[in-house]
Amino acid sequence: MNKAFADIAGAGGTTVRTWGFNEVTSPNGNYYQSWSGSTPTINTGATGLQNFDRVIRAAKANGIRLIVALTNNWSDYGGMDVYVRQIVGANQPHDLFYTNTNVKNAYKNYIRTFIGRYVNETGILGWELANEPRCRGSNSGSGTSSCNTVTITNWAKEISAYIKSLDSNHLVALGDEGFYNLPGNPSYPHQGTEGIDFDVNLDIPTLDFGTVHSYPNHWGQDGNELTWGTQWILDHAKSQTRANKPVILEEFGVTSNQPAVYTQWLNNVVSSGLAGDLIWQAGSRLSVGATHNDGFAVYPDGPVYPVVRSHAAALKSRNGS
């Protein structure tokens, strides 16, 4: 853990985004919440939140602060669908996570315990309501026809206000991908079909900053990655100016020509005034082998790391730090 944070700090990184969730129904290994039927139990022991305590200590030892997402739209490490399945039942719509009162109360209970533990923790920069919230989850047909941008905006208002009632010391963000709501736009991430309206959500008073992800290959832009991604950054820089709130590019990736594409995108971050960025995802070479690589990981001995190191210096220079 220390080696991973040290690698990031060595490249000039000051902030790391990480997961503050791990839902299980059969406790084994490290997990943060286990479920028995509709009853959740938060693990505050050595395999639970005490392990997250160690994450924070290792980050702080390397001069790094954390942005912590509190649940996941996707099934990795449990996420929203565990709440829905355990409380409402199997094969129920994913978007009941945003509307079902019992589900929302269970999530608030988890938030209250997790955030309550770290309300005075200086190693945490901020909270995210979820990683990549959408109307649909890992099963592409899992949402209802009634879920739309209003559904997730209303949920974001409720949950962010609840977090602010518990914790005034940390920033709060939605954790979304930055999708716009422009029906008829030829670009899928601009169409609003996933239930996100970036500009409307950025105006929520209890959200302090905006988040953007960029995966052109996954979003129908093969062969146009550089140009499309550049415009995506510029669009969100304009949204940042309009709302007068910081916006960060907190995930991005392409499947080929990474050094050249990332150089251009990161230069655009600096020149556009976008508040900052986080690369997805930082990798390390540990004594037990390389950390997980989902196809986008960058390692200290790889060709992208010098790009990241140079960019970190340029961003700090722009910000006068």
C-alpha atoms as a printed R data frame, in Angstrom:
    type eleno elety resid chain resno       x       y       z
1   ATOM     1    CA   MET     A     1   0.000   0.000   0.000
2   ATOM     2    CA   ASN     A     2   2.784   2.417   0.892
3   ATOM     3    CA   LYS     A     3   4.624   1.544  -2.334
4   ATOM     4    CA   ALA     A     4   1.538   2.318  -4.417
5   ATOM     5    CA   PHE     A     5   1.049   5.730  -2.811
6   ATOM     6    CA   ALA     A     6   4.783   6.456  -3.021
7   ATOM     7    CA   ASP     A     7   4.729   5.768  -6.772
8   ATOM     8    CA   ILE     A     8   1.839   8.199  -7.233
9   ATOM     9    CA   ALA     A     9   3.523  10.862  -5.116
10  ATOM    10    CA   GLY     A    10   6.740  10.343  -7.075
11  ATOM    11    CA   ALA     A    11   4.885  11.254 -10.260
12  ATOM    12    CA   GLY     A    12   3.642  14.469  -8.655
13  ATOM    13    CA   GLY     A    13   0.226  13.218  -7.569
14  ATOM    14    CA   THR     A    14  -1.436  14.835  -4.567
15  ATOM    15    CA   THR     A    15  -4.893  13.227  -4.670
16  ATOM    16    CA   VAL     A    16  -6.128   9.655  -5.099
17  ATOM    17    CA   ARG     A    17  -9.692   8.523  -5.700
18  ATOM    18    CA   THR     A    18 -10.555   5.234  -4.026
19  ATOM    19    CA   TRP     A    19 -13.478   3.038  -3.038
20  ATOM    20    CA   GLY     A    20 -15.228   3.362   0.316
21  ATOM    21    CA   PHE     A    21 -17.464   0.354  -0.264
22  ATOM    22    CA   ASN     A    22 -17.323  -3.433  -0.492
23  ATOM    23    CA   GLU     A    23 -20.672  -5.216  -0.128
24  ATOM    24    CA   VAL     A    24 -20.803  -8.966   0.470
25  ATOM    25    CA   THR     A    25 -23.434 -11.563   1.301
26  ATOM    26    CA   SER     A    26 -20.902 -14.200   2.416
27  ATOM    27    CA   PRO     A    27 -18.250 -12.554   4.615
28  ATOM    28    CA   ASN     A    28 -14.733 -13.508   3.571
29  ATOM    29    CA   GLY     A    29 -11.519 -11.496   3.456
30  ATOM    30    CA   ASN     A    30 -11.783  -7.727   3.519
31  ATOM    31    CA   TYR     A    31 -15.258  -6.195   3.239
32  ATOM    32    CA   TYR     A    32 -17.050  -3.131   4.581
33  ATOM    33    CA   GLN     A    33 -20.647  -4.308   4.809
34  ATOM    34    CA   SER     A    34 -22.205  -7.772   4.894
35  ATOM    35    CA   TRP     A    35 -25.832  -8.645   4.283
36  ATOM    36    CA   SER     A    36 -28.039 -11.305   5.880
37  ATOM    37    CA   GLY     A    37 -31.315 -11.063   4.048
38  ATOM    38    CA   SER     A    38 -32.385  -7.419   4.190
39  ATOM    39    CA   THR     A    39 -30.195  -6.667   7.221
40  ATOM    40    CA   PRO     A    40 -26.777  -5.082   6.637
41  ATOM    41    CA   THR     A    41 -23.924  -5.151   9.150
42  ATOM    42    CA   ILE     A    42 -21.053  -2.714   8.793
43  ATOM    43    CA   ASN     A    43 -17.644  -4.246   9.439
44  ATOM    44    CA   THR     A    44 -15.662  -1.926  11.692
45  ATOM    45    CA   GLY     A    45 -13.019  -4.551  12.474
46  ATOM    46    CA   ALA     A    46  -9.557  -5.355  11.123
47  ATOM    47    CA   THR     A    47 -10.981  -6.693   7.831
48  ATOM    48    CA   GLY     A    48 -13.310  -3.699   7.472
49  ATOM    49    CA   LEU     A    49 -13.035  -0.038   8.302
50  ATOM    50    CA   GLN     A    50  -9.848  -0.571  10.294
51  ATOM    51    CA   ASN     A    51  -8.325  -1.597   6.977
52  ATOM    52    CA   PHE     A    52  -9.528   1.676   5.477
53  ATOM    53    CA   ASP     A    53  -7.861   3.438   8.409
54  ATOM    54    CA   ARG     A    54  -4.593   1.955   7.135
55  ATOM    55    CA   VAL     A    55  -5.312   3.226   3.626
56  ATOM    56    CA   ILE     A    56  -5.680   6.742   4.992
57  ATOM    57    CA   ARG     A    57  -2.485   6.504   7.049
58  ATOM    58    CA   ALA     A    58  -0.478   5.291   4.052
59  ATOM    59    CA   ALA     A    59  -1.864   8.070   1.862
60  ATOM    60    CA   LYS     A    60  -1.075  10.757   4.429
61  ATOM    61    CA   ALA     A    61   2.444   9.387   4.901
62  ATOM    62    CA   ASN     A    62   3.009  10.144   1.208
63  ATOM    63    CA   GLY     A    63   1.383  13.576   1.195
64  ATOM    64    CA   ILE     A    64  -1.775  12.368  -0.543
65  ATOM    65    CA   ARG     A    65  -5.420  13.110   0.212
66  ATOM    66    CA   LEU     A    66  -8.320  10.878  -0.774
67  ATOM    67    CA   ILE     A    67 -11.573  11.296  -2.682
68  ATOM    68    CA   VAL     A    68 -13.804   8.452  -1.520
69  ATOM    69    CA   ALA     A    69 -16.748   7.032  -3.489
70  ATOM    70    CA   LEU     A    70 -19.356   5.503  -1.181
71  ATOM    71    CA   THR     A    71 -21.031   3.017  -3.539
72  ATOM    72    CA   ASN     A    72 -20.836   1.755  -7.107
73  ATOM    73    CA   ASN     A    73 -23.257   1.808 -10.011
74  ATOM    74    CA   TRP     A    74 -21.607  -1.395 -11.191
75  ATOM    75    CA   SER     A    75 -21.456  -4.836  -9.589
76  ATOM    76    CA   ASP     A    76 -17.739  -4.608  -8.755
77  ATOM    77    CA   TYR     A    77 -17.418  -4.820  -4.972
78  ATOM    78    CA   GLY     A    78 -21.175  -5.139  -4.600
79  ATOM    79    CA   GLY     A    79 -22.578  -1.709  -5.269
80  ATOM    80    CA   MET     A    80 -26.130  -0.480  -5.668
81  ATOM    81    CA   ASP     A    81 -27.626  -3.740  -6.906
82  ATOM    82    CA   VAL     A    82 -26.802  -5.496  -3.629
83  ATOM    83    CA   TYR     A    83 -28.977  -2.997  -1.753
84  ATOM    84    CA   VAL     A    84 -31.831  -3.474  -4.215
85  ATOM    85    CA   ARG     A    85 -31.560  -7.249  -4.333
86  ATOM    86    CA   GLN     A    86 -31.332  -7.713  -0.560
87  ATOM    87    CA   ILE     A    87 -34.083  -5.253   0.359
88  ATOM    88    CA   VAL     A    88 -36.531  -5.312  -2.567
89  ATOM    89    CA   GLY     A    89 -35.806  -8.705  -4.112
90  ATOM    90    CA   ALA     A    90 -34.032 -10.437  -6.968
91  ATOM    91    CA   ASN     A    91 -34.340  -9.184 -10.548
92  ATOM    92    CA   GLN     A    92 -35.709  -5.809  -9.487
93  ATOM    93    CA   PRO     A    93 -34.856  -2.614 -11.404
94  ATOM    94    CA   HIS     A    94 -31.475  -1.077 -10.712
95  ATOM    95    CA   ASP     A    95 -32.900   2.430 -10.354
96  ATOM    96    CA   LEU     A    96 -34.920   1.492  -7.262
97  ATOM    97    CA   PHE     A    97 -31.683   2.378  -5.498
98  ATOM    98    CA   TYR     A    98 -32.579   6.027  -6.162
99  ATOM    99    CA   THR     A    99 -36.269   5.897  -5.260
100 ATOM   100    CA   ASN     A   100 -37.086   3.085  -2.810
101 ATOM   101    CA   THR     A   101 -37.329   4.510   0.716
102 ATOM   102    CA   ASN     A   102 -36.004   1.400   2.473
103 ATOM   103    CA   VAL     A   103 -33.034   1.201   0.132
104 ATOM   104    CA   LYS     A   104 -32.215   4.864   0.597
105 ATOM   105    CA   ASN     A   105 -32.465   4.529   4.374
106 ATOM   106    CA   ALA     A   106 -30.061   1.569   4.324
107 ATOM   107    CA   TYR     A   107 -27.606   3.569   2.249
108 ATOM   108    CA   LYS     A   108 -27.924   6.522   4.600
109 ATOM   109    CA   ASN     A   109 -27.190   4.219   7.517
110 ATOM   110    CA   TYR     A   110 -23.965   3.129   5.825
111 ATOM   111    CA   ILE     A   111 -23.077   6.733   5.031
112 ATOM   112    CA   ARG     A   112 -23.709   7.784   8.629
113 ATOM   113    CA   THR     A   113 -21.318   5.166  10.004
114 ATOM   114    CA   PHE     A   114 -18.619   5.561   7.355
115 ATOM   115    CA   ILE     A   115 -18.557   9.339   7.246
116 ATOM   116    CA   GLY     A   116 -19.040   9.618  11.002
117 ATOM   117    CA   ARG     A   117 -15.810   7.713  11.470
118 ATOM   118    CA   TYR     A   118 -13.839  10.166   9.316
119 ATOM   119    CA   VAL     A   119 -15.639  13.469   9.768
120 ATOM   120    CA   ASN     A   120 -12.499  15.104  11.220
121 ATOM   121    CA   GLU     A   121  -9.992  13.229   9.042
122 ATOM   122    CA   THR     A   122  -7.654  15.631   7.237
123 ATOM   123    CA   GLY     A   123  -6.458  12.875   4.916
124 ATOM   124    CA   ILE     A   124  -9.816  12.906   3.136
125 ATOM   125    CA   LEU     A   125 -10.488  15.618   0.569
126 ATOM   126    CA   GLY     A   126 -14.033  14.693  -0.319
127 ATOM   127    CA   TRP     A   127 -16.863  12.208  -0.729
128 ATOM   128    CA   GLU     A   128 -18.593  11.005  -3.861
129 ATOM   129    CA   LEU     A   129 -22.190   9.797  -3.728
130 ATOM   130    CA   ALA     A   130 -21.398   6.947  -6.112
131 ATOM   131    CA   ASN     A   131 -19.074   5.800  -8.840
132 ATOM   132    CA   GLU     A   132 -20.703   6.515 -12.212
133 ATOM   133    CA   PRO     A   133 -24.398   6.601 -11.208
134 ATOM   134    CA   ARG     A   134 -26.743   5.737 -14.083
135 ATOM   135    CA   CYS     A   135 -30.316   4.556 -14.525
136 ATOM   136    CA   ARG     A   136 -28.961   1.166 -15.548
137 ATOM   137    CA   GLY     A   137 -26.374  -1.010 -13.845
138 ATOM   138    CA   SER     A   138 -24.166  -3.908 -14.874
139 ATOM   139    CA   ASN     A   139 -27.134  -5.618 -16.526
140 ATOM   140    CA   SER     A   140 -27.816  -3.267 -19.440
141 ATOM   141    CA   GLY     A   141 -31.576  -3.882 -19.279
142 ATOM   142    CA   SER     A   142 -31.810  -3.369 -15.553
143 ATOM   143    CA   GLY     A   143 -33.402   0.090 -15.444
144 ATOM   144    CA   THR     A   144 -37.043   1.116 -15.680
145 ATOM   145    CA   SER     A   145 -38.532   3.322 -18.353
146 ATOM   146    CA   SER     A   146 -39.479   5.848 -15.674
147 ATOM   147    CA   CYS     A   147 -35.859   6.537 -14.661
148 ATOM   148    CA   ASN     A   148 -34.541   9.745 -16.174
149 ATOM   149    CA   THR     A   149 -32.308  12.690 -15.349
150 ATOM   150    CA   VAL     A   150 -34.798  13.997 -12.769
151 ATOM   151    CA   THR     A   151 -34.622  10.677 -10.894
152 ATOM   152    CA   ILE     A   152 -30.885  10.864 -10.301
153 ATOM   153    CA   THR     A   153 -30.839  14.628  -9.771
154 ATOM   154    CA   ASN     A   154 -33.447  14.316  -7.006
155 ATOM   155    CA   TRP     A   155 -31.465  11.505  -5.399
156 ATOM   156    CA   ALA     A   156 -28.261  13.541  -5.628
157 ATOM   157    CA   LYS     A   157 -29.957  16.476  -3.911
158 ATOM   158    CA   GLU     A   158 -31.222  14.250  -1.093
159 ATOM   159    CA   ILE     A   159 -28.051  12.273  -0.452
160 ATOM   160    CA   SER     A   160 -25.639  15.194  -0.778
161 ATOM   161    CA   ALA     A   161 -27.747  17.227   1.657
162 ATOM   162    CA   TYR     A   162 -27.695  14.294   4.052
163 ATOM   163    CA   ILE     A   163 -23.901  14.060   3.871
164 ATOM   164    CA   LYS     A   164 -23.588  17.800   4.451
165 ATOM   165    CA   SER     A   165 -25.788  17.462   7.547
166 ATOM   166    CA   LEU     A   166 -23.248  14.990   8.943
167 ATOM   167    CA   ASP     A   167 -19.995  16.508   7.723
168 ATOM   168    CA   SER     A   168 -19.166  20.122   6.973
169 ATOM   169    CA   ASN     A   169 -15.430  19.461   6.783
170 ATOM   170    CA   HIS     A   170 -15.181  17.733   3.415
171 ATOM   171    CA   LEU     A   171 -16.169  18.403  -0.173
172 ATOM   172    CA   VAL     A   172 -18.969  16.436  -1.820
173 ATOM   173    CA   ALA     A   173 -19.399  15.428  -5.476
174 ATOM   174    CA   LEU     A   174 -21.775  13.184  -7.373
175 ATOM   175    CA   GLY     A   175 -19.064  10.967  -8.904
176 ATOM   176    CA   ASP     A   176 -20.763  10.833 -12.311
177 ATOM   177    CA   GLU     A   177 -19.237  10.663 -15.771
178 ATOM   178    CA   GLY     A   178 -20.208  14.178 -16.800
179 ATOM   179    CA   PHE     A   179 -22.912  13.208 -19.316
180 ATOM   180    CA   TYR     A   180 -24.985  16.063 -20.708
181 ATOM   181    CA   ASN     A   181 -28.723  16.079 -21.385
182 ATOM   182    CA   LEU     A   182 -29.099  17.256 -24.980
183 ATOM   183    CA   PRO     A   183 -31.662  14.950 -26.650
184 ATOM   184    CA   GLY     A   184 -30.990  14.572 -30.347
185 ATOM   185    CA   ASN     A   185 -27.268  15.225 -30.058
186 ATOM   186    CA   PRO     A   186 -25.414  12.675 -32.228
187 ATOM   187    CA   SER     A   187 -22.881  11.954 -29.450
188 ATOM   188    CA   TYR     A   188 -24.133   9.309 -26.989
189 ATOM   189    CA   PRO     A   189 -22.648  10.940 -23.828
190 ATOM   190    CA   HIS     A   190 -24.524  14.160 -24.674
191 ATOM   191    CA   GLN     A   191 -27.979  12.602 -25.078
192 ATOM   192    CA   GLY     A   192 -29.142  12.243 -21.456
193 ATOM   193    CA   THR     A   193 -30.170   8.631 -21.935
194 ATOM   194    CA   GLU     A   194 -28.254   7.357 -18.887
195 ATOM   195    CA   GLY     A   195 -30.054   9.622 -16.424
196 ATOM   196    CA   ILE     A   196 -27.360  12.266 -15.945
197 ATOM   197    CA   ASP     A   197 -27.674  15.993 -16.630
198 ATOM   198    CA   PHE     A   198 -24.262  17.378 -15.779
199 ATOM   199    CA   ASP     A   199 -25.097  21.066 -15.818
200 ATOM   200    CA   VAL     A   200 -28.237  20.663 -13.696
201 ATOM   201    CA   ASN     A   201 -26.411  18.486 -11.166
202 ATOM   202    CA   LEU     A   202 -23.485  20.898 -10.964
203 ATOM   203    CA   ASP     A   203 -25.949  23.560  -9.772
204 ATOM   204    CA   ILE     A   204 -27.035  21.500  -6.742
205 ATOM   205    CA   PRO     A   205 -25.989  23.654  -3.749
206 ATOM   206    CA   THR     A   206 -24.827  20.675  -1.674
207 ATOM   207    CA   LEU     A   207 -22.445  19.458  -4.396
208 ATOM   208    CA   ASP     A   208 -19.114  21.271  -4.255
209 ATOM   209    CA   PHE     A   209 -17.390  20.108  -7.432
210 ATOM   210    CA   GLY     A   210 -18.119  18.291 -10.659
211 ATOM   211    CA   THR     A   211 -16.631  15.057 -11.986
212 ATOM   212    CA   VAL     A   212 -15.996  13.928 -15.563
213 ATOM   213    CA   HIS     A   213 -14.903  10.620 -17.071
214 ATOM   214    CA   SER     A   214 -13.731  10.095 -20.636
215 ATOM   215    CA   TYR     A   215 -13.681   6.760 -22.480
216 ATOM   216    CA   PRO     A   216 -14.162   7.530 -26.187
217 ATOM   217    CA   ASN     A   217 -13.593   3.920 -27.270
218 ATOM   218    CA   HIS     A   218 -16.442   2.754 -25.050
219 ATOM   219    CA   TRP     A   219 -18.696   5.586 -26.202
220 ATOM   220    CA   GLY     A   220 -18.713   5.070 -29.968
221 ATOM   221    CA   GLN     A   221 -15.717   7.235 -30.837
222 ATOM   222    CA   ASP     A   222 -13.189   4.723 -32.191
223 ATOM   223    CA   GLY     A   223 -10.815   6.555 -34.510
224 ATOM   224    CA   ASN     A   224 -11.894   9.931 -33.146
225 ATOM   225    CA   GLU     A   225 -10.575   9.602 -29.615
226 ATOM   226    CA   LEU     A   226  -8.199  12.563 -29.577
227 ATOM   227    CA   THR     A   227 -10.566  15.124 -31.092
228 ATOM   228    CA   TRP     A   228 -13.654  13.963 -29.240
229 ATOM   229    CA   GLY     A   229 -11.849  13.813 -25.900
230 ATOM   230    CA   THR     A   230 -10.381  17.267 -26.403
231 ATOM   231    CA   GLN     A   231 -13.827  18.764 -27.008
232 ATOM   232    CA   TRP     A   232 -15.210  16.852 -23.992
233 ATOM   233    CA   ILE     A   233 -12.629  18.587 -21.790
234 ATOM   234    CA   LEU     A   234 -13.399  22.004 -23.283
235 ATOM   235    CA   ASP     A   235 -17.152  21.496 -22.835
236 ATOM   236    CA   HIS     A   236 -16.712  20.766 -19.139
237 ATOM   237    CA   ALA     A   237 -14.352  23.688 -18.672
238 ATOM   238    CA   LYS     A   238 -17.184  25.884 -19.944
239 ATOM   239    CA   SER     A   239 -19.591  24.231 -17.500
240 ATOM   240    CA   GLN     A   240 -17.091  24.897 -14.714
241 ATOM   241    CA   THR     A   241 -17.002  28.587 -15.604
242 ATOM   242    CA   ARG     A   242 -20.790  28.832 -15.870
243 ATOM   243    CA   ALA     A   243 -21.413  27.207 -12.480
244 ATOM   244    CA   ASN     A   244 -18.399  28.775 -10.777
245 ATOM   245    CA   LYS     A   245 -17.514  25.396  -9.276
246 ATOM   246    CA   PRO     A   246 -14.377  23.315  -9.851
247 ATOM   247    CA   VAL     A   247 -14.643  20.382 -12.240
248 ATOM   248    CA   ILE     A   248 -12.123  17.548 -12.423
249 ATOM   249    CA   LEU     A   249 -11.452  14.936 -15.084
250 ATOM   250    CA   GLU     A   250 -11.230  12.037 -12.658
251 ATOM   251    CA   GLU     A   251 -11.106   9.055 -15.032
252 ATOM   252    CA   PHE     A   252  -9.973   8.763 -18.627
253 ATOM   253    CA   GLY     A   253  -8.588   6.156 -20.939
254 ATOM   254    CA   VAL     A   254  -7.932   5.070 -24.497
255 ATOM   255    CA   THR     A   255  -6.914   1.636 -25.700
256 ATOM   256    CA   SER     A   256  -4.078   2.682 -28.031
257 ATOM   257    CA   ASN     A   257  -1.508   5.457 -28.476
258 ATOM   258    CA   GLN     A   258  -1.884   6.467 -24.855
259 ATOM   259    CA   PRO     A   259   1.207   8.716 -24.476
260 ATOM   260    CA   ALA     A   260   0.288  10.952 -27.428
261 ATOM   261    CA   VAL     A   261  -3.430  11.137 -26.619
262 ATOM   262    CA   TYR     A   262  -2.886  11.755 -22.910
263 ATOM   263    CA   THR     A   263  -0.290  14.435 -23.619
264 ATOM   264    CA   GLN     A   264  -2.808  16.372 -25.695
265 ATOM   265    CA   TRP     A   265  -5.694  15.875 -23.265
266 ATOM   266    CA   LEU     A   266  -3.651  16.878 -20.235
267 ATOM   267    CA   ASN     A   267  -2.355  19.941 -22.049
268 ATOM   268    CA   ASN     A   268  -6.006  20.815 -22.668
269 ATOM   269    CA   VAL     A   269  -6.756  20.446 -18.960
270 ATOM   270    CA   VAL     A   270  -4.045  22.995 -18.162
271 ATOM   271    CA   SER     A   271  -4.927  25.472 -20.910
272 ATOM   272    CA   SER     A   272  -8.715  25.257 -20.466
273 ATOM   273    CA   GLY     A   273  -8.588  26.023 -16.746
274 ATOM   274    CA   LEU     A   274 -10.243  22.758 -15.746
275 ATOM   275    CA   ALA     A   275  -9.563  22.360 -12.020
276 ATOM   276    CA   GLY     A   276  -7.547  19.150 -12.242
277 ATOM   277    CA   ASP     A   277  -7.457  15.506 -13.213
278 ATOM   278    CA   LEU     A   278  -6.882  11.978 -11.933
279 ATOM   279    CA   ILE     A   279  -5.556   9.251 -14.192
280 ATOM   280    CA   TRP     A   280  -7.313   5.896 -14.356
281 ATOM   281    CA   GLN     A   281  -5.635   3.972 -13.117
282 ATOM   282    CA   ALA     A   282  -2.342   4.154 -11.244
283 ATOM   283    CA   GLY     A   283  -0.408   0.896 -11.205
284 ATOM   284    CA   SER     A   284   2.594  -0.296  -9.208
285 ATOM   285    CA   ARG     A   285   5.108  -3.145  -9.380
286 ATOM   286    CA   LEU     A   286   4.945  -4.780  -5.957
287 ATOM   287    CA   SER     A   287   7.016  -7.613  -4.511
288 ATOM   288    CA   VAL     A   288   4.055  -9.935  -5.174
289 ATOM   289    CA   GLY     A   289   3.636  -8.705  -8.739
290 ATOM   290    CA   ALA     A   290   1.902  -5.910 -10.617
291 ATOM   291    CA   THR     A   291  -1.288  -4.356  -9.308
292 ATOM   292    CA   HIS     A   292  -4.511  -4.944 -11.236
293 ATOM   293    CA   ASN     A   293  -4.611  -3.792 -14.847
294 ATOM   294    CA   ASP     A   294  -8.018  -3.392 -16.505
295 ATOM   295    CA   GLY     A   295  -6.358  -2.281 -19.733
296 ATOM   296    CA   PHE     A   296  -5.887   1.330 -18.637
297 ATOM   297    CA   ALA     A   297  -3.369   1.003 -15.796
298 ATOM   298    CA   VAL     A   298  -0.149   3.003 -16.046
299 ATOM   299    CA   TYR     A   299   3.033   1.886 -14.270
300 ATOM   300    CA   PRO     A   300   6.166   3.773 -13.198
301 ATOM   301    CA   ASP     A   301   8.267   1.938 -15.793
302 ATOM   302    CA   GLY     A   302   5.799   2.543 -18.637
303 ATOM   303    CA   PRO     A   303   5.592   5.224 -21.357
304 ATOM   304    CA   VAL     A   304   2.709   7.185 -19.789
305 ATOM   305    CA   TYR     A   305   4.361   7.921 -16.437
306 ATOM   306    CA   PRO     A   306   6.709  10.617 -17.800
307 ATOM   307    CA   VAL     A   307   3.645  12.298 -19.345
308 ATOM   308    CA   VAL     A   308   1.891  12.278 -15.969
309 ATOM   309    CA   ARG     A   309   4.971  13.588 -14.170
310 ATOM   310    CA   SER     A   310   5.410  16.475 -16.615
311 ATOM   311    CA   HIS     A   311   1.720  17.315 -16.475
312 ATOM   312    CA   ALA     A   312   1.641  17.352 -12.672
313 ATOM   313    CA   ALA     A   313   4.436  19.926 -12.680
314 ATOM   314    CA   ALA     A   314   2.643  22.049 -15.297
315 ATOM   315    CA   LEU     A   315  -0.661  21.946 -13.387
316 ATOM   316    CA   LYS     A   316   1.020  22.945 -10.141
317 ATOM   317    CA   SER     A   317   2.797  25.790 -11.933
318 ATOM   318    CA   ARG     A   318  -0.501  27.002 -13.405
319 ATOM   319    CA   ASN     A   319  -2.094  26.939  -9.945
320 ATOM   320    CA   GLY     A   320   0.893  28.582  -8.282
321 ATOM   321    CA   SER     A   321   1.641  25.632  -6.021
